[in-house]
Structures are given as structure tokens and as C-alpha cells.
Amino acid sequence: MEEIKKTCLHGRHVAMGAQMTPFGGFDMPIQYEGIVEEHNAVRNACGVFDVSHMGEVLISGPDAEKYVGHIFTNDVRELPAGKILYGMMLNEQGGTVDDLLVYKRADNDFFLVINAANIDKDVAWIKGNAEGYDVEITNLSDELSELAIQGPDAEAVMEQVLGIACSELEFYTFKESLLDGRHILVSRTGYTGEDGFEVYADHDAICSLWDALMDSDRVKPCGLGCRDTLRFEVGLPLYGDELADDISPIEAGLSMFVKLEKPEFIGKEVVERQKAEGTTRKLVGLELADRAIPRHGYEVLNADDEVVGYVTTGYRGISVDKSIAVALVDVPYNAKDSELKVRIRRKTFPARVTAKKFYKKSYKK
């Protein structure tokens, strides 16, 4: 049995009474005070997440740009240094190896942020596809930790509590600097639908920043429970739910991050065909008329009680106070306002197809 990993903040989470559970191979905090309280703190003020379980990979060398373009669906050509792109790595069948962020540090110097559960798989896949490219691939996942400071007050907290100047950062940009003599990378992306920042640094620096935040009355510590409710309400995917080895970004409604004008990338032929011809299933939003809560894996049925899909994520929406879900359903049941049903245990509940975004994002653009 594989030993579960711990982030550098693990002891602090336990001391604070966080509810811990395995996630992505790490023992992670799910909640402290409660998911609803933490969710609302991020929507209305500021919450901080330990996201040190995420993986980081550096790709550098003469062919780095060409190679990143080979494995990444978005287009890094002519991308200015300091910019970030979201996209996917695909397998030859068009399924998703992982979704990730690519940070351009300099010409032929890229920093990739990948999902915790996929670190070993992704690194092996990245290295396995590098033959013929003059690149150096460095897995930094064990050396770096990460905090996410999220919410409408995040910028003020970053500057006033942590002393990190960040107001000049635009959405999906980053900078690197020294803080108390330690190297940090600060970005402005977020996975909550609110304004927010990520700080990457060595373990000691992240521990110091966490302590400063906890000594302040300006933030609330948040677990991965509300991270999921927050991202879900604004239609952001989670790998393993809305994306997987057998789910393409076209099926997931993420084709805007797949740049078919690029000369080539792994899986391009399949997703090009899917975009031209359509797919047999699509990811949709569902709104239930009842208060019953749909969960991952629950069956979606048509009027004749035939199974036409399954729920990928479902909750009682905290910010919208509705029972909502995202589901992968067969075409043509993806049409807006289609009447479907969700089987929850032994009963079925009526559901209506909606957009996947249930709550409006509040990013600072």
C-alpha cells in the first residue's frame, strides 16, 4: 500500500482541528469550521488554502517551447514571459491526461502546475514523450509548497498582511521575487471564481506565510471541501470528475482551450474530428426541482427511464441555494431545458438541463 504524503503544513492543520482525509495521495484538510462558513468567507472576504499537494514541473532547454506546444492543447507560441495559460495534455485517443496551468518564465523556460493525483503519471508521460526534443524536465513537486489566497479581499491581504506587492498583476499573470531572502513565485489565477493569488515557495517560506495569515484576523483557513463547492458553482472542472483519460475537452465543453490552428499536438487529430463532427456526449449543468442532492456517479435518465448519462459533480449550491449538478449526458439530451431525471438511491428526481455555470465569476480582469 502506497504511503500517504503530507504537506509541510500538515502538523498545523491537525493542531487547528481540521478534518483530514486522503486526497490525491496526500492527507489533506477537508474543513476547519465548516464547508458553508469557509465557502462564504471566500465569496465575501478572504480564505486561504494549503494547495501544496499540487505538482510542479519545469521544462527548459532549446526546444522547450516547441515541446510544450507538442504536449499542450493551448498555444504558447508568442506568449509573453509572465503570462499563464490553462489547457490540457491529451492522449492519442483525445482523452485528457491532465488539465494544467503553463507559466512562461522566459523563452524556452516553462513552469507547469499539474494535479496532485496525477503527479507520477504526468511526469512519466511528459518524459516519455520528450524523445527527439532538446529539453530538460525537472520535477519540483517535492521541493515546492503552495498557498492559494482567495476572495474579494485577497489583494489587500497579500499586500497588507504578507507584504507581497501584487496589485499590478493582471488576471493570469505572475511574477517572481525575493521575500525575506527567499524566492517566491506569485500568480493571479484562482480556482474559486473569486479574485485570488497563488504563492509558490520552499516549505519553510510557506510555513512562515501561513503563520502570518493565521495570526491575522483578515482570513479564514479553508479546506478542500469548499474549494470543490466554489469551483463547481462557477463551472470550473476537476480532473477525475469533469475530465478524465476517457473524457476529451471537446466533450467537456472546453474547446476554447484547444487551439486547432497549431501545427500539431498529441491527440489533435481526434479532437479536430470531434469539433468538426460533434461528439456523442456532452457535459451539461442540471438543476433539480427537489432539495435532494445528486452525487458523483449517480445515473441520469430520460423520460423513459433509460440511462443517458451520469453526474460528475453535484451539491446543494451554497451561493445559489439550489440542488445542482454537472453531468456527462448523451446527445441530444444535452439541449438546454431538456427534462431529465437523476436517480438518487432508489428514487428519481426531475432535473432540467442548464448552463454549467451556476454562479457568476468575480475575477479582477
Coordinates of N, CA, C and O in Angstrom, one line a residue, residues 25 31 43 48 62 73 92 96 101 122 157 163 168-170 194 234-236 294 318 329 331 347-348:
G25 N -3.4 11.4 -2.9 CA -2.2 10.8 -2.4 C -1.7 11.5 -1.2 O -0.6 11.1 -0.6
Q31 N -12.1 20.4 6.0 CA -12.8 21.6 6.5 C -12.2 21.8 7.9 O -11.6 21.0 8.5
R43 N -16.3 33.8 -0.8 CA -17.2 34.6 -1.7 C -17.2 36.0 -1.2 O -17.4 36.9 -2.0
V48 N -7.9 31.1 2.8 CA -6.5 30.6 2.4 C -6.6 29.1 2.4 O -7.1 28.4 3.3
P62 N 16.7 24.3 -25.3 CA 16.5 24.9 -26.6 C 15.1 24.6 -27.2 O 14.6 25.4 -28.0
T73 N -2.6 21.6 -25.2 CA -3.6 21.9 -26.2 C -3.6 23.4 -26.5 O -4.0 23.9 -27.6
E92 N -3.4 9.9 -27.1 CA -3.6 9.7 -28.6 C -5.1 9.5 -29.0 O -5.5 9.8 -30.1
T96 N -8.1 13.0 -21.8 CA -7.3 14.0 -21.1 C -6.4 13.3 -20.1 O -6.8 12.6 -19.2
L101 N -1.9 24.3 -15.7 CA -1.5 25.7 -16.0 C -0.1 25.7 -16.5 O 0.8 25.0 -15.9
D122 N 1.8 12.0 -14.8 CA 2.1 13.1 -15.7 C 3.6 13.2 -15.9 O 4.0 13.4 -17.1
V157 N -5.1 41.5 1.5 CA -4.4 40.6 2.5 C -3.0 40.3 2.0 O -2.0 40.3 2.8
G163 N 2.9 41.4 3.0 CA 3.9 42.3 2.5 C 4.3 42.0 1.0 O 5.4 42.3 0.7
E168 N -0.3 45.1 -9.2 CA 0.0 45.3 -10.6 C -0.3 44.0 -11.4 O -0.3 44.1 -12.7
L169 N -0.4 42.9 -10.8 CA -0.6 41.6 -11.5 C -2.0 41.6 -12.1 O -3.0 41.8 -11.5
E170 N -2.1 41.3 -13.4 CA -3.4 41.1 -14.1 C -3.8 39.7 -14.0 O -3.0 38.8 -13.6
E194 N -13.5 33.7 -7.6 CA -13.2 35.0 -7.0 C -11.8 35.4 -7.4 O -11.0 34.6 -7.8
V234 N -19.0 27.8 -10.3 CA -18.7 28.7 -11.4 C -18.2 27.9 -12.7 O -17.7 28.5 -13.6
G235 N -18.5 26.6 -12.7 CA -18.3 25.8 -13.9 C -16.8 25.4 -14.2 O -16.5 25.1 -15.3
L236 N -16.0 25.4 -13.1 CA -14.6 25.0 -13.3 C -14.4 23.5 -13.2 O -15.0 22.9 -12.2
P294 N -27.7 15.4 -5.7 CA -27.0 14.5 -6.7 C -25.5 14.4 -6.4 O -24.9 15.4 -6.0
I318 N -24.2 26.3 -2.4 CA -24.2 27.2 -1.2 C -24.5 28.6 -1.6 O -25.3 29.3 -0.9
V329 N -23.8 13.6 -20.4 CA -25.0 13.0 -21.0 C -24.9 12.8 -22.5 O -24.2 13.5 -23.1
V331 N -25.8 12.9 -26.3 CA -26.5 13.8 -27.3 C -27.7 13.0 -27.8 O -27.6 11.8 -28.1
K347 N -34.9 6.4 -5.6 CA -35.9 7.3 -6.1 C -35.3 8.1 -7.3 O -34.1 8.3 -7.4
T348 N -36.2 8.6 -8.2 CA -35.7 9.5 -9.2 C -36.3 10.9 -9.0 O -37.4 11.1 -8.5

